[in-house]
Amino acid sequence: MLTTLSSTLTPVQTAWLRIASIPGISPATWLHFMETYSLDILQLFSDDLSFLSKKDELQVQAAIGKIRDELVTRAETWLVQNEQHHIITFSSPAYPDALRQLPSPPLVLFVTGTLSRLQQPPLAIVGSRRATQQGLGIAKSFATELAFSGLNVISGMAAGIDAAAHQGAVAVEGRTIAVVGTGPDLVYPKRHQALHTQIIEQGGAVISEFWPGMPPRAQHFPRRNRIIAAMGIGTLVVEATIKSGTLITAKMAADLGKDVFAVPGNINNPMTQGCHYLIQQGAKLVTCLDDILEEFSHLTESSQQISAASGEKSEDESLATDKLLASVDYDVTAIDIIAERNALPVSDVLAALLEYELRGLVAAVPGGYVKLRGK
């Protein structure tokens, strides 16, 4: 017998939450079983299961006996705390169709923020947690431009490239989706609390398949990454070592038939070796926004809208043509070299570079400055 714990959860939501709470049974097993018998979720909780084989009837009854209703109660408590909290089950129209292609898709999603973000096409941007300043600038710049073009940006809200991607996209109508490896009520890493709040307040969404109160665990992040790979219409990799979770995410995307893009870099930089490997394996080399948009022209806004958005950056672009900025390389450039190239005192060069840094055109790094790609 299925009982709804309160009016805040529908019977269907309660049913999906209850079977999701059963340990040791994968989503794929439940979905295959329901497909085999052409069942809807509520029929699993029927008082009469005689339409099942005797063996399957006993197995269902044994599984239902292992339901952890305390988890369902915890989910309901989280749901009623805020009107921006949503519980999306596998049979809901709001469930992302892209996730249904996974071998074992999550039965329940906990979503905070704007629910309609889940129905709009996102492009995944992923990369190293220990990204360089240049890599962070590249990820943020691509995310902003993709958002202006009408695409959402999806990533994992980890340190490094993930966070930069969210920061770049959220400023444009909140066009970002963060998939997390904790319960929906926790923020990891904790220093991203402000970013988490910004995503929600500006119209983005944060997704978790883990129960409220669930802390970060190593095995959660591959599961998070499969959601990113599946929901993304493509995956852009910005800085990754050869042995990294980023390359695993890219492989997941490729295995799902999605486009994989990679930003090249210095051949001596271990942080770009993963990107070069992906390019050798067939990923598309990307140096500008058009390299991505030409694959998704049917999904993006008109070129006039993109041009209008680009026009808002005309002041920065005019700065990018001056001699001093041109003397800063994409690799680390020492301050004395910049001063020598411009025949200016170091004090004058530092003042100009500070202005460029505030505008996001360069970044101060150990040993000098780097120009941010695309600027």
PDB file of C-alpha atoms in Angstrom, residues 14-218:
ATOM      1  CA  THR A  14       6.273   9.604  -3.251  1.00  0.00           C
ATOM      2  CA  ALA A  15       6.350   6.310  -5.152  1.00  0.00           C
ATOM      3  CA  TRP A  16       9.465   7.240  -7.143  1.00  0.00           C
ATOM      4  CA  LEU A  17      11.214   8.508  -4.023  1.00  0.00           C
ATOM      5  CA  ARG A  18      10.423   5.319  -2.148  1.00  0.00           C
ATOM      6  CA  ILE A  19      11.826   2.956  -4.775  1.00  0.00           C
ATOM      7  CA  ALA A  20      14.838   5.241  -5.213  1.00  0.00           C
ATOM      8  CA  SER A  21      15.504   4.866  -1.488  1.00  0.00           C
ATOM      9  CA  ILE A  22      15.822   1.072  -1.678  1.00  0.00           C
ATOM     10  CA  PRO A  23      19.494   0.086  -1.384  1.00  0.00           C
ATOM     11  CA  GLY A  24      21.124  -2.341  -3.769  1.00  0.00           C
ATOM     12  CA  ILE A  25      18.709  -1.997  -6.721  1.00  0.00           C
ATOM     13  CA  SER A  26      19.822   0.157  -9.633  1.00  0.00           C
ATOM     14  CA  PRO A  27      17.532   2.520 -11.553  1.00  0.00           C
ATOM     15  CA  ALA A  28      18.140   0.390 -14.649  1.00  0.00           C
ATOM     16  CA  THR A  29      16.742  -2.672 -12.861  1.00  0.00           C
ATOM     17  CA  TRP A  30      13.548  -0.884 -11.847  1.00  0.00           C
ATOM     18  CA  LEU A  31      13.038   0.665 -15.276  1.00  0.00           C
ATOM     19  CA  HIS A  32      13.604  -2.631 -17.071  1.00  0.00           C
ATOM     20  CA  PHE A  33      11.189  -4.395 -14.718  1.00  0.00           C
ATOM     21  CA  MET A  34       8.489  -1.755 -15.247  1.00  0.00           C
ATOM     22  CA  GLU A  35       8.970  -1.865 -19.016  1.00  0.00           C
ATOM     23  CA  THR A  36       8.775  -5.656 -19.077  1.00  0.00           C
ATOM     24  CA  TYR A  37       5.404  -5.636 -17.323  1.00  0.00           C
ATOM     25  CA  SER A  38       4.208  -2.305 -18.832  1.00  0.00           C
ATOM     26  CA  LEU A  39       3.732  -0.912 -15.338  1.00  0.00           C
ATOM     27  CA  ASP A  40       3.374   2.629 -14.130  1.00  0.00           C
ATOM     28  CA  ILE A  41       5.047   3.488 -10.841  1.00  0.00           C
ATOM     29  CA  LEU A  42       1.889   3.328  -8.720  1.00  0.00           C
ATOM     30  CA  GLN A  43       1.172  -0.262  -9.762  1.00  0.00           C
ATOM     31  CA  LEU A  44       4.294  -1.385  -7.909  1.00  0.00           C
ATOM     32  CA  PHE A  45       2.484  -0.465  -4.700  1.00  0.00           C
ATOM     33  CA  SER A  46      -0.774  -2.182  -5.527  1.00  0.00           C
ATOM     34  CA  ASP A  47      -2.306  -4.415  -2.858  1.00  0.00           C
ATOM     35  CA  ASP A  48      -2.732  -7.062  -5.559  1.00  0.00           C
ATOM     36  CA  LEU A  49       0.455  -8.011  -7.416  1.00  0.00           C
ATOM     37  CA  SER A  50      -0.970 -11.197  -8.892  1.00  0.00           C
ATOM     38  CA  PHE A  51      -0.315  -9.873 -12.406  1.00  0.00           C
ATOM     39  CA  LEU A  52       3.386 -10.544 -11.709  1.00  0.00           C
ATOM     40  CA  SER A  53       5.001 -13.938 -11.777  1.00  0.00           C
ATOM     41  CA  LYS A  54       5.204 -15.467  -8.316  1.00  0.00           C
ATOM     42  CA  LYS A  55       8.986 -15.000  -8.262  1.00  0.00           C
ATOM     43  CA  ASP A  56       8.764 -11.348  -9.240  1.00  0.00           C
ATOM     44  CA  GLU A  57       5.923 -10.712  -6.811  1.00  0.00           C
ATOM     45  CA  LEU A  58       8.045 -12.006  -3.938  1.00  0.00           C
ATOM     46  CA  GLN A  59      11.040  -9.947  -5.096  1.00  0.00           C
ATOM     47  CA  VAL A  60       8.971  -6.747  -5.272  1.00  0.00           C
ATOM     48  CA  GLN A  61       7.510  -7.367  -1.827  1.00  0.00           C
ATOM     49  CA  ALA A  62      10.996  -7.990  -0.424  1.00  0.00           C
ATOM     50  CA  ALA A  63      12.311  -4.794  -2.034  1.00  0.00           C
ATOM     51  CA  ILE A  64       9.428  -2.689  -0.744  1.00  0.00           C
ATOM     52  CA  GLY A  65      10.219  -3.995   2.721  1.00  0.00           C
ATOM     53  CA  LYS A  66      13.604  -2.254   2.461  1.00  0.00           C
ATOM     54  CA  ILE A  67      12.215   1.206   1.646  1.00  0.00           C
ATOM     55  CA  ARG A  68      13.898   3.921   3.719  1.00  0.00           C
ATOM     56  CA  ASP A  69      11.014   6.256   4.442  1.00  0.00           C
ATOM     57  CA  GLU A  70      13.321   8.441   6.524  1.00  0.00           C
ATOM     58  CA  LEU A  71      15.001   9.482   3.267  1.00  0.00           C
ATOM     59  CA  VAL A  72      11.637  10.311   1.738  1.00  0.00           C
ATOM     60  CA  THR A  73      10.783  12.411   4.784  1.00  0.00           C
ATOM     61  CA  ARG A  74      14.129  14.178   4.480  1.00  0.00           C
ATOM     62  CA  ALA A  75      13.395  14.931   0.833  1.00  0.00           C
ATOM     63  CA  GLU A  76       9.976  16.298   1.661  1.00  0.00           C
ATOM     64  CA  THR A  77      11.408  18.506   4.409  1.00  0.00           C
ATOM     65  CA  TRP A  78      13.874  19.943   1.909  1.00  0.00           C
ATOM     66  CA  LEU A  79      11.106  20.464  -0.662  1.00  0.00           C
ATOM     67  CA  VAL A  80       8.936  22.626   1.576  1.00  0.00           C
ATOM     68  CA  GLN A  81      11.796  24.826   2.779  1.00  0.00           C
ATOM     69  CA  ASN A  82      11.831  27.014  -0.317  1.00  0.00           C
ATOM     70  CA  GLU A  83       9.575  27.563  -3.312  1.00  0.00           C
ATOM     71  CA  GLN A  84      12.636  27.226  -5.548  1.00  0.00           C
ATOM     72  CA  HIS A  85      13.119  23.616  -4.410  1.00  0.00           C
ATOM     73  CA  HIS A  86      11.762  21.028  -6.837  1.00  0.00           C
ATOM     74  CA  ILE A  87      11.656  17.221  -6.934  1.00  0.00           C
ATOM     75  CA  ILE A  88      11.593  15.882 -10.483  1.00  0.00           C
ATOM     76  CA  THR A  89      10.875  12.184 -10.984  1.00  0.00           C
ATOM     77  CA  PHE A  90      11.569   9.994 -14.001  1.00  0.00           C
ATOM     78  CA  SER A  91       7.957  10.127 -15.233  1.00  0.00           C
ATOM     79  CA  SER A  92       7.654  13.909 -14.870  1.00  0.00           C
ATOM     80  CA  PRO A  93       7.347  16.061 -18.031  1.00  0.00           C
ATOM     81  CA  ALA A  94      10.058  18.261 -16.491  1.00  0.00           C
ATOM     82  CA  TYR A  95      12.567  15.384 -16.439  1.00  0.00           C
ATOM     83  CA  PRO A  96      15.328  16.093 -19.014  1.00  0.00           C
ATOM     84  CA  ASP A  97      14.856  13.847 -22.039  1.00  0.00           C
ATOM     85  CA  ALA A  98      18.630  13.734 -22.541  1.00  0.00           C
ATOM     86  CA  LEU A  99      19.041  11.755 -19.306  1.00  0.00           C
ATOM     87  CA  ARG A 100      16.757   8.980 -20.509  1.00  0.00           C
ATOM     88  CA  GLN A 101      19.513   7.791 -22.875  1.00  0.00           C
ATOM     89  CA  LEU A 102      21.717   6.829 -19.921  1.00  0.00           C
ATOM     90  CA  PRO A 103      21.979   3.105 -19.145  1.00  0.00           C
ATOM     91  CA  SER A 104      20.909   3.788 -15.561  1.00  0.00           C
ATOM     92  CA  PRO A 105      19.393   7.280 -15.315  1.00  0.00           C
ATOM     93  CA  PRO A 106      18.561   8.820 -11.938  1.00  0.00           C
ATOM     94  CA  LEU A 107      14.998   8.085 -10.859  1.00  0.00           C
ATOM     95  CA  VAL A 108      14.768  11.364  -8.946  1.00  0.00           C
ATOM     96  CA  LEU A 109      16.389  14.771  -9.366  1.00  0.00           C
ATOM     97  CA  PHE A 110      16.515  17.463  -6.706  1.00  0.00           C
ATOM     98  CA  VAL A 111      16.525  20.840  -8.436  1.00  0.00           C
ATOM     99  CA  THR A 112      17.053  24.257  -6.916  1.00  0.00           C
ATOM    100  CA  GLY A 113      16.320  27.331  -9.009  1.00  0.00           C
ATOM    101  CA  THR A 114      14.636  27.851 -12.360  1.00  0.00           C
ATOM    102  CA  LEU A 115      13.087  24.573 -13.486  1.00  0.00           C
ATOM    103  CA  SER A 116      12.778  25.597 -17.146  1.00  0.00           C
ATOM    104  CA  ARG A 117      16.602  25.615 -17.433  1.00  0.00           C
ATOM    105  CA  LEU A 118      16.418  21.812 -17.621  1.00  0.00           C
ATOM    106  CA  GLN A 119      14.462  21.993 -20.872  1.00  0.00           C
ATOM    107  CA  GLN A 120      16.859  24.372 -22.637  1.00  0.00           C
ATOM    108  CA  PRO A 121      19.929  23.050 -24.491  1.00  0.00           C
ATOM    109  CA  PRO A 122      23.186  23.384 -22.530  1.00  0.00           C
ATOM    110  CA  LEU A 123      26.766  22.940 -23.642  1.00  0.00           C
ATOM    111  CA  ALA A 124      29.103  21.380 -21.080  1.00  0.00           C
ATOM    112  CA  ILE A 125      32.342  23.125 -20.145  1.00  0.00           C
ATOM    113  CA  VAL A 126      34.709  21.030 -18.034  1.00  0.00           C
ATOM    114  CA  GLY A 127      38.365  21.063 -17.093  1.00  0.00           C
ATOM    115  CA  SER A 128      40.996  21.000 -14.406  1.00  0.00           C
ATOM    116  CA  ARG A 129      40.413  21.958 -10.790  1.00  0.00           C
ATOM    117  CA  ARG A 130      43.973  23.340 -10.774  1.00  0.00           C
ATOM    118  CA  ALA A 131      43.561  25.486 -13.865  1.00  0.00           C
ATOM    119  CA  THR A 132      45.932  28.268 -14.818  1.00  0.00           C
ATOM    120  CA  GLN A 133      44.788  31.878 -14.847  1.00  0.00           C
ATOM    121  CA  GLN A 134      44.762  31.714 -18.607  1.00  0.00           C
ATOM    122  CA  GLY A 135      42.584  28.614 -18.565  1.00  0.00           C
ATOM    123  CA  LEU A 136      40.141  30.228 -16.160  1.00  0.00           C
ATOM    124  CA  GLY A 137      39.899  33.241 -18.437  1.00  0.00           C
ATOM    125  CA  ILE A 138      39.295  31.062 -21.490  1.00  0.00           C
ATOM    126  CA  ALA A 139      36.528  29.092 -19.757  1.00  0.00           C
ATOM    127  CA  LYS A 140      34.802  32.221 -18.485  1.00  0.00           C
ATOM    128  CA  SER A 141      35.043  33.963 -21.865  1.00  0.00           C
ATOM    129  CA  PHE A 142      33.642  30.980 -23.783  1.00  0.00           C
ATOM    130  CA  ALA A 143      30.820  30.579 -21.256  1.00  0.00           C
ATOM    131  CA  THR A 144      29.812  34.232 -21.549  1.00  0.00           C
ATOM    132  CA  GLU A 145      29.829  34.121 -25.334  1.00  0.00           C
ATOM    133  CA  LEU A 146      27.882  30.855 -25.419  1.00  0.00           C
ATOM    134  CA  ALA A 147      25.276  32.355 -23.080  1.00  0.00           C
ATOM    135  CA  PHE A 148      24.968  35.445 -25.292  1.00  0.00           C
ATOM    136  CA  SER A 149      24.414  33.113 -28.248  1.00  0.00           C
ATOM    137  CA  GLY A 150      21.411  31.545 -26.503  1.00  0.00           C
ATOM    138  CA  LEU A 151      22.931  28.371 -25.086  1.00  0.00           C
ATOM    139  CA  ASN A 152      23.028  27.416 -21.426  1.00  0.00           C
ATOM    140  CA  VAL A 153      26.312  26.247 -19.915  1.00  0.00           C
ATOM    141  CA  ILE A 154      26.364  23.121 -17.752  1.00  0.00           C
ATOM    142  CA  SER A 155      29.217  22.108 -15.463  1.00  0.00           C
ATOM    143  CA  GLY A 156      29.958  20.560 -12.089  1.00  0.00           C
ATOM    144  CA  MET A 157      30.589  23.619  -9.847  1.00  0.00           C
ATOM    145  CA  ALA A 158      33.999  22.239  -8.894  1.00  0.00           C
ATOM    146  CA  ALA A 159      36.998  24.483  -8.330  1.00  0.00           C
ATOM    147  CA  GLY A 160      38.844  25.731 -11.395  1.00  0.00           C
ATOM    148  CA  ILE A 161      37.338  25.525 -14.875  1.00  0.00           C
ATOM    149  CA  ASP A 162      33.849  24.518 -13.676  1.00  0.00           C
ATOM    150  CA  ALA A 163      33.481  27.573 -11.458  1.00  0.00           C
ATOM    151  CA  ALA A 164      34.844  29.900 -14.154  1.00  0.00           C
ATOM    152  CA  ALA A 165      32.320  28.523 -16.647  1.00  0.00           C
ATOM    153  CA  HIS A 166      29.412  29.120 -14.249  1.00  0.00           C
ATOM    154  CA  GLN A 167      30.652  32.634 -13.498  1.00  0.00           C
ATOM    155  CA  GLY A 168      30.866  33.465 -17.184  1.00  0.00           C
ATOM    156  CA  ALA A 169      27.370  32.228 -18.026  1.00  0.00           C
ATOM    157  CA  VAL A 170      25.350  33.196 -14.963  1.00  0.00           C
ATOM    158  CA  ALA A 171      25.796  36.892 -15.661  1.00  0.00           C
ATOM    159  CA  VAL A 172      23.864  36.435 -18.916  1.00  0.00           C
ATOM    160  CA  GLU A 173      20.250  35.827 -17.820  1.00  0.00           C
ATOM    161  CA  GLY A 174      21.409  33.106 -15.433  1.00  0.00           C
ATOM    162  CA  ARG A 175      22.143  30.737 -18.315  1.00  0.00           C
ATOM    163  CA  THR A 176      23.887  28.015 -16.338  1.00  0.00           C
ATOM    164  CA  ILE A 177      23.169  24.633 -14.781  1.00  0.00           C
ATOM    165  CA  ALA A 178      25.343  23.225 -11.996  1.00  0.00           C
ATOM    166  CA  VAL A 179      25.315  19.474 -11.362  1.00  0.00           C
ATOM    167  CA  VAL A 180      26.627  18.665  -7.897  1.00  0.00           C
ATOM    168  CA  GLY A 181      27.986  15.601  -6.134  1.00  0.00           C
ATOM    169  CA  THR A 182      26.304  16.281  -2.786  1.00  0.00           C
ATOM    170  CA  GLY A 183      22.780  16.539  -1.518  1.00  0.00           C
ATOM    171  CA  PRO A 184      20.886  19.614  -2.749  1.00  0.00           C
ATOM    172  CA  ASP A 185      21.173  21.313   0.616  1.00  0.00           C
ATOM    173  CA  LEU A 186      24.985  21.301   0.701  1.00  0.00           C
ATOM    174  CA  VAL A 187      27.573  23.323  -1.206  1.00  0.00           C
ATOM    175  CA  TYR A 188      30.911  21.773  -2.131  1.00  0.00           C
ATOM    176  CA  PRO A 189      33.488  23.202  -2.071  1.00  0.00           C
ATOM    177  CA  LYS A 190      32.197  25.501   0.668  1.00  0.00           C
ATOM    178  CA  ARG A 191      33.935  28.528  -0.838  1.00  0.00           C
ATOM    179  CA  HIS A 192      31.443  28.346  -3.701  1.00  0.00           C
ATOM    180  CA  GLN A 193      28.522  29.322  -1.473  1.00  0.00           C
ATOM    181  CA  ALA A 194      28.363  32.786  -3.076  1.00  0.00           C
ATOM    182  CA  LEU A 195      28.467  31.252  -6.567  1.00  0.00           C
ATOM    183  CA  HIS A 196      25.705  28.806  -5.634  1.00  0.00           C
ATOM    184  CA  THR A 197      23.543  31.685  -4.390  1.00  0.00           C
ATOM    185  CA  GLN A 198      24.263  33.732  -7.510  1.00  0.00           C
ATOM    186  CA  ILE A 199      23.232  30.882  -9.804  1.00  0.00           C
ATOM    187  CA  ILE A 200      19.894  30.525  -8.024  1.00  0.00           C
ATOM    188  CA  GLU A 201      19.154  34.238  -7.710  1.00  0.00           C
ATOM    189  CA  GLN A 202      19.952  35.034 -11.331  1.00  0.00           C
ATOM    190  CA  GLY A 203      17.811  32.316 -12.870  1.00  0.00           C
ATOM    191  CA  GLY A 204      20.103  29.308 -13.137  1.00  0.00           C
ATOM    192  CA  ALA A 205      19.577  25.849 -11.692  1.00  0.00           C
ATOM    193  CA  VAL A 206      21.465  23.432  -9.439  1.00  0.00           C
ATOM    194  CA  ILE A 207      20.803  19.704  -9.880  1.00  0.00           C
ATOM    195  CA  SER A 208      21.557  16.753  -7.605  1.00  0.00           C
ATOM    196  CA  GLU A 209      20.562  13.100  -7.680  1.00  0.00           C
ATOM    197  CA  PHE A 210      21.677  12.655  -4.058  1.00  0.00           C
ATOM    198  CA  TRP A 211      19.452  12.819  -1.008  1.00  0.00           C
ATOM    199  CA  PRO A 212      19.415  15.970   1.141  1.00  0.00           C
ATOM    200  CA  GLY A 213      22.147  15.802   3.744  1.00  0.00           C
ATOM    201  CA  MET A 214      24.395  13.573   1.597  1.00  0.00           C
ATOM    202  CA  PRO A 215      28.032  14.753   1.895  1.00  0.00           C
ATOM    203  CA  PRO A 216      30.540  14.657  -0.980  1.00  0.00           C
ATOM    204  CA  ARG A 217      31.994  11.205  -1.622  1.00  0.00           C
ATOM    205  CA  ALA A 218      34.498  10.081  -4.230  1.00  0.00           C
TER     206      ALA A 218
END
